[in-house]
Amino acid sequence: MAIFNAKNRIIECKLVYYGPGRGGKTTNLEYIFRAFNKHTSSEMVSINTQGDRTLFFDFLPMGLGKIRGCDVKIQLYTVPGQPKYKSTRKMVLKGVDGVVFVADSLEIQRKANIESLKDLAENLAQENKNIFKIPLVMQYNKRDLEEKGIPLMPVELMQRELNSKLKVPYYEASALKGSGVGATLKEALLVTLRHLQKELQWTK
Amino acid sequence: MLSVKSYMSEKEQIKRALREASLYKTQGLLEESREKYLELLNYIRESQKFSTNQELIDAVEKKIKELEKSIQEFEQGPKTLELSTQVQDLIKNLFTFSNTDEAAAVEGAVALAKFGQYERALEEFQSLLEKGIMPVVTAKNIIRCYLSMNTPEAGEILPAMPRAKTKRKKAQQMIIDISGVSIRFDGGPLKGQTVDFDVDFQSSNTVSIVISTNQKHVADCLEPGTRLEDMQCYSPITVFRSNGIVSRKATIKQGPRKGDYMIDITIEED
């Protein structure tokens, strides 16, 4: 639920990184925090449990400066990926404006990706939002592990299984090394702001 | 899946499986890592060349035991954490969406409870109840918090709960058996229109109405926190006017009205 303050020309929106547990959502935000520090207005908040698993969410506020006379502020969140934290994911998704789905390229995570995407669709529906309409970008993470001889799913297979119906923009990435992270974020911001522009007419 | 080929390829396959299992562990994929080590252990035991290599078998078994311990620790670990006041304040702030101060205060406390910060949530709910803010909702949430904390207070809480302001309590007692409400919309797509609703359920001064899915545009005008000025309330003995606030909105999950919207309206004193 983006907030548009017409008087002060400020727009605030919420972008959520979703995906299976241990897929690299937090690593994405950590890289963004380090690499885009000019745009980050405060510390990144992470609420983790043992084994560095996200327990509640990560939160990173960013300022994009002025776009067509409006001060644009973005809040980036991650959700805990483990299936047992469904209610927390629902809570974090409240008022979401755009989603980055971080899919894990590891072959052993094939089922987890599909289940997480299904969970996203269900949770969005409960928020009266449609996965086919919400600004969404797909990221195929951990592509760097191919070099280490670890079995990964081919991108074509991931596209077929996760994106053949959604047909949203997708990026190959290695959140650990940072490749593809910026491109994913930029595209997610672009589609989200474009959507909000249409919805709120905030550039007029 | 591992398969037995030549001596060299067996060795290579073992190395490869070890690399995979170790990487899954570093990625935090503990179950997957354990599965890989178990698969490898079976492979070694069936291998003519390696089944007598007790050192290798012991090393893999040790890895499996370590992983099983980590998995158990994770499963038995706390499902929630007591967070710092700063982070609790952040949660309250980030998960509050209502426009009115009262609804936002309740929403903030609910968010704290949903993130397992029961003690802080209890403080907030009790303070809200003392101020007479949405008393039914806050009282229900106080009980929920005690139940979640699994404390003996859960059974004893009702008589011990702080009382809302007397004047408001009297007003609540006066509101009995409301069978229908008329709401005039002052804004949004239904601006200027009056819509009548049957009351399906009532608990104290909170009435529940059900709106069918094909009336979504009406339900959309009744988001939690929406103030309803000058509502008309119908009871078998009288008709009176009152203000109200939408205190809850949910989708019915099962039964013949599955998919319809259930909306709770808390009727306020004049």
mmCIF file of C-alpha atoms in Angstrom, chain B residues 42-186:
data_model
loop_
_atom_site.group_PDB
_atom_site.id
_atom_site.type_symbol
_atom_site.label_atom_id
_atom_site.label_comp_id
_atom_site.label_asym_id
_atom_site.label_seq_id
_atom_site.Cartn_x
_atom_site.Cartn_y
_atom_site.Cartn_z
ATOM 1 C CA ASN B 42 25.042 -46.274 1.411
ATOM 2 C CA TYR B 43 27.140 -45.921 -1.724
ATOM 3 C CA ILE B 44 30.380 -46.506 0.206
ATOM 4 C CA ARG B 45 28.957 -49.534 2.026
ATOM 5 C CA GLU B 46 27.931 -51.117 -1.264
ATOM 6 C CA SER B 47 31.206 -50.346 -2.993
ATOM 7 C CA GLN B 48 33.689 -53.206 -3.390
ATOM 8 C CA LYS B 49 36.614 -50.806 -3.256
ATOM 9 C CA PHE B 50 35.559 -48.570 -0.353
ATOM 10 C CA SER B 51 33.316 -50.662 1.881
ATOM 11 C CA THR B 52 36.344 -51.671 3.981
ATOM 12 C CA ASN B 53 37.554 -48.086 4.359
ATOM 13 C CA GLN B 54 36.417 -47.677 7.961
ATOM 14 C CA GLU B 55 38.071 -44.275 8.281
ATOM 15 C CA LEU B 56 35.947 -42.887 5.463
ATOM 16 C CA ILE B 57 32.769 -44.483 6.843
ATOM 17 C CA ASP B 58 33.487 -43.043 10.319
ATOM 18 C CA ALA B 59 34.092 -39.565 8.878
ATOM 19 C CA VAL B 60 30.778 -39.590 6.972
ATOM 20 C CA GLU B 61 28.911 -40.959 9.991
ATOM 21 C CA LYS B 62 30.408 -38.183 12.134
ATOM 22 C CA LYS B 63 29.170 -35.579 9.647
ATOM 23 C CA ILE B 64 25.671 -37.102 9.752
ATOM 24 C CA LYS B 65 25.625 -37.027 13.569
ATOM 25 C CA GLU B 66 26.760 -33.388 13.614
ATOM 26 C CA LEU B 67 24.023 -32.477 11.172
ATOM 27 C CA GLU B 68 21.373 -34.355 13.130
ATOM 28 C CA LYS B 69 22.415 -32.409 16.238
ATOM 29 C CA SER B 70 22.172 -29.083 14.360
ATOM 30 C CA ILE B 71 18.769 -30.009 12.926
ATOM 31 C CA GLN B 72 17.496 -30.919 16.387
ATOM 32 C CA GLU B 73 18.847 -27.675 17.850
ATOM 33 C CA PHE B 74 17.110 -25.711 15.115
ATOM 34 C CA GLU B 75 13.815 -27.534 15.569
ATOM 35 C CA GLN B 76 13.881 -27.115 19.338
ATOM 36 C CA GLY B 77 15.071 -23.524 19.146
ATOM 37 C CA PRO B 78 12.825 -20.630 20.120
ATOM 38 C CA LYS B 79 10.078 -19.814 17.639
ATOM 39 C CA THR B 80 10.301 -16.228 18.681
ATOM 40 C CA LEU B 81 12.788 -13.854 20.282
ATOM 41 C CA GLU B 82 12.408 -11.061 22.769
ATOM 42 C CA LEU B 83 13.460 -8.061 20.711
ATOM 43 C CA SER B 84 14.907 -4.732 21.785
ATOM 44 C CA THR B 85 12.501 -1.841 22.435
ATOM 45 C CA GLN B 86 13.852 -0.126 19.315
ATOM 46 C CA VAL B 87 12.997 -3.074 17.085
ATOM 47 C CA GLN B 88 9.609 -3.448 18.783
ATOM 48 C CA ASP B 89 8.916 0.228 18.049
ATOM 49 C CA LEU B 90 9.965 -0.359 14.448
ATOM 50 C CA ILE B 91 7.535 -3.296 14.160
ATOM 51 C CA LYS B 92 4.713 -1.143 15.552
ATOM 52 C CA ASN B 93 5.547 1.562 13.079
ATOM 53 C CA LEU B 94 6.030 -0.660 10.012
ATOM 54 C CA PHE B 95 2.917 -2.768 10.450
ATOM 55 C CA THR B 96 0.388 -0.031 11.143
ATOM 56 C CA PHE B 97 -1.699 0.971 8.163
ATOM 57 C CA SER B 98 -4.854 2.584 9.601
ATOM 58 C CA ASN B 99 -5.488 6.262 9.287
ATOM 59 C CA THR B 100 -7.152 6.813 12.651
ATOM 60 C CA ASP B 101 -5.042 7.003 15.814
ATOM 61 C CA GLU B 102 -7.188 4.530 17.734
ATOM 62 C CA ALA B 103 -7.231 1.830 15.056
ATOM 63 C CA ALA B 104 -3.508 2.376 14.397
ATOM 64 C CA ALA B 105 -2.712 1.930 18.094
ATOM 65 C CA VAL B 106 -4.630 -1.366 18.167
ATOM 66 C CA GLU B 107 -3.017 -2.484 14.914
ATOM 67 C CA GLY B 108 0.463 -1.740 16.293
ATOM 68 C CA ALA B 109 -0.211 -3.818 19.397
ATOM 69 C CA VAL B 110 -1.615 -6.665 17.256
ATOM 70 C CA ALA B 111 1.570 -6.565 15.152
ATOM 71 C CA LEU B 112 3.699 -6.900 18.289
ATOM 72 C CA ALA B 113 1.676 -9.934 19.350
ATOM 73 C CA LYS B 114 1.895 -11.508 15.894
ATOM 74 C CA PHE B 115 5.685 -11.195 16.041
ATOM 75 C CA GLY B 116 5.696 -12.909 19.421
ATOM 76 C CA GLN B 117 6.387 -9.787 21.511
ATOM 77 C CA TYR B 118 3.635 -10.716 23.936
ATOM 78 C CA GLU B 119 4.792 -8.837 27.014
ATOM 79 C CA ARG B 120 5.092 -5.529 25.191
ATOM 80 C CA ALA B 121 1.824 -6.221 23.334
ATOM 81 C CA LEU B 122 0.089 -6.872 26.664
ATOM 82 C CA GLU B 123 1.309 -3.534 28.029
ATOM 83 C CA GLU B 124 -0.055 -1.800 24.946
ATOM 84 C CA PHE B 125 -3.417 -3.604 25.005
ATOM 85 C CA GLN B 126 -3.903 -2.966 28.712
ATOM 86 C CA SER B 127 -3.192 0.720 28.257
ATOM 87 C CA LEU B 128 -5.661 0.831 25.333
ATOM 88 C CA LEU B 129 -8.293 -0.948 27.370
ATOM 89 C CA GLU B 130 -7.855 1.494 30.249
ATOM 90 C CA LYS B 131 -8.446 4.317 27.782
ATOM 91 C CA GLY B 132 -11.554 2.532 26.516
ATOM 92 C CA ILE B 133 -10.204 2.134 22.990
ATOM 93 C CA MET B 134 -11.925 -0.665 21.043
ATOM 94 C CA PRO B 135 -12.469 -2.612 24.278
ATOM 95 C CA VAL B 136 -13.799 -5.853 22.761
ATOM 96 C CA VAL B 137 -10.905 -6.155 20.350
ATOM 97 C CA THR B 138 -8.290 -5.262 22.966
ATOM 98 C CA ALA B 139 -9.775 -7.597 25.582
ATOM 99 C CA LYS B 140 -9.808 -10.501 23.103
ATOM 100 C CA ASN B 141 -6.183 -9.784 22.252
ATOM 101 C CA ILE B 142 -5.155 -9.678 25.915
ATOM 102 C CA ILE B 143 -6.564 -13.186 26.315
ATOM 103 C CA ARG B 144 -4.846 -14.318 23.114
ATOM 104 C CA CYS B 145 -1.523 -12.993 24.419
ATOM 105 C CA TYR B 146 -1.866 -14.840 27.723
ATOM 106 C CA LEU B 147 -2.867 -18.028 25.905
ATOM 107 C CA SER B 148 0.130 -17.736 23.574
ATOM 108 C CA MET B 149 2.423 -17.127 26.533
ATOM 109 C CA ASN B 150 0.887 -20.254 28.054
ATOM 110 C CA THR B 151 0.679 -18.648 31.473
ATOM 111 C CA PRO B 152 -1.816 -19.531 34.218
ATOM 112 C CA GLU B 153 -3.197 -15.992 33.892
ATOM 113 C CA ALA B 154 -5.060 -17.147 30.774
ATOM 114 C CA GLY B 155 -7.725 -18.771 32.926
ATOM 115 C CA GLU B 156 -7.881 -15.991 35.456
ATOM 116 C CA ILE B 157 -7.529 -12.958 33.281
ATOM 117 C CA LEU B 158 -11.131 -11.930 32.776
ATOM 118 C CA PRO B 159 -11.920 -10.869 36.343
ATOM 119 C CA ALA B 160 -8.497 -9.262 36.700
ATOM 120 C CA MET B 161 -8.593 -7.221 33.503
ATOM 121 C CA PRO B 162 -8.452 -3.460 33.903
ATOM 122 C CA ARG B 163 -11.852 -1.963 33.398
ATOM 123 C CA ALA B 164 -12.655 0.397 30.604
ATOM 124 C CA LYS B 165 -14.068 3.803 31.519
ATOM 125 C CA THR B 166 -17.374 3.431 33.367
ATOM 126 C CA LYS B 167 -19.256 5.774 31.087
ATOM 127 C CA ARG B 168 -18.304 3.735 28.043
ATOM 128 C CA LYS B 169 -19.177 0.510 29.815
ATOM 129 C CA LYS B 170 -22.641 1.841 30.501
ATOM 130 C CA ALA B 171 -23.018 2.753 26.868
ATOM 131 C CA GLN B 172 -21.992 -0.769 25.869
ATOM 132 C CA GLN B 173 -24.508 -2.284 28.227
ATOM 133 C CA MET B 174 -27.222 -0.176 26.634
ATOM 134 C CA ILE B 175 -26.459 -1.538 23.187
ATOM 135 C CA ILE B 176 -28.383 -4.750 22.993
ATOM 136 C CA ASP B 177 -29.566 -6.997 20.249
ATOM 137 C CA ILE B 178 -28.972 -4.924 17.116
ATOM 138 C CA SER B 179 -30.576 -6.611 14.129
ATOM 139 C CA GLY B 180 -29.492 -4.226 11.396
ATOM 140 C CA VAL B 181 -27.465 -1.123 10.604
ATOM 141 C CA SER B 182 -27.724 1.596 7.972
ATOM 142 C CA ILE B 183 -24.464 3.161 6.893
ATOM 143 C CA ARG B 184 -24.176 6.374 4.931
ATOM 144 C CA PHE B 185 -20.861 6.653 3.080
ATOM 145 C CA ASP B 186 -19.260 10.084 3.190
#
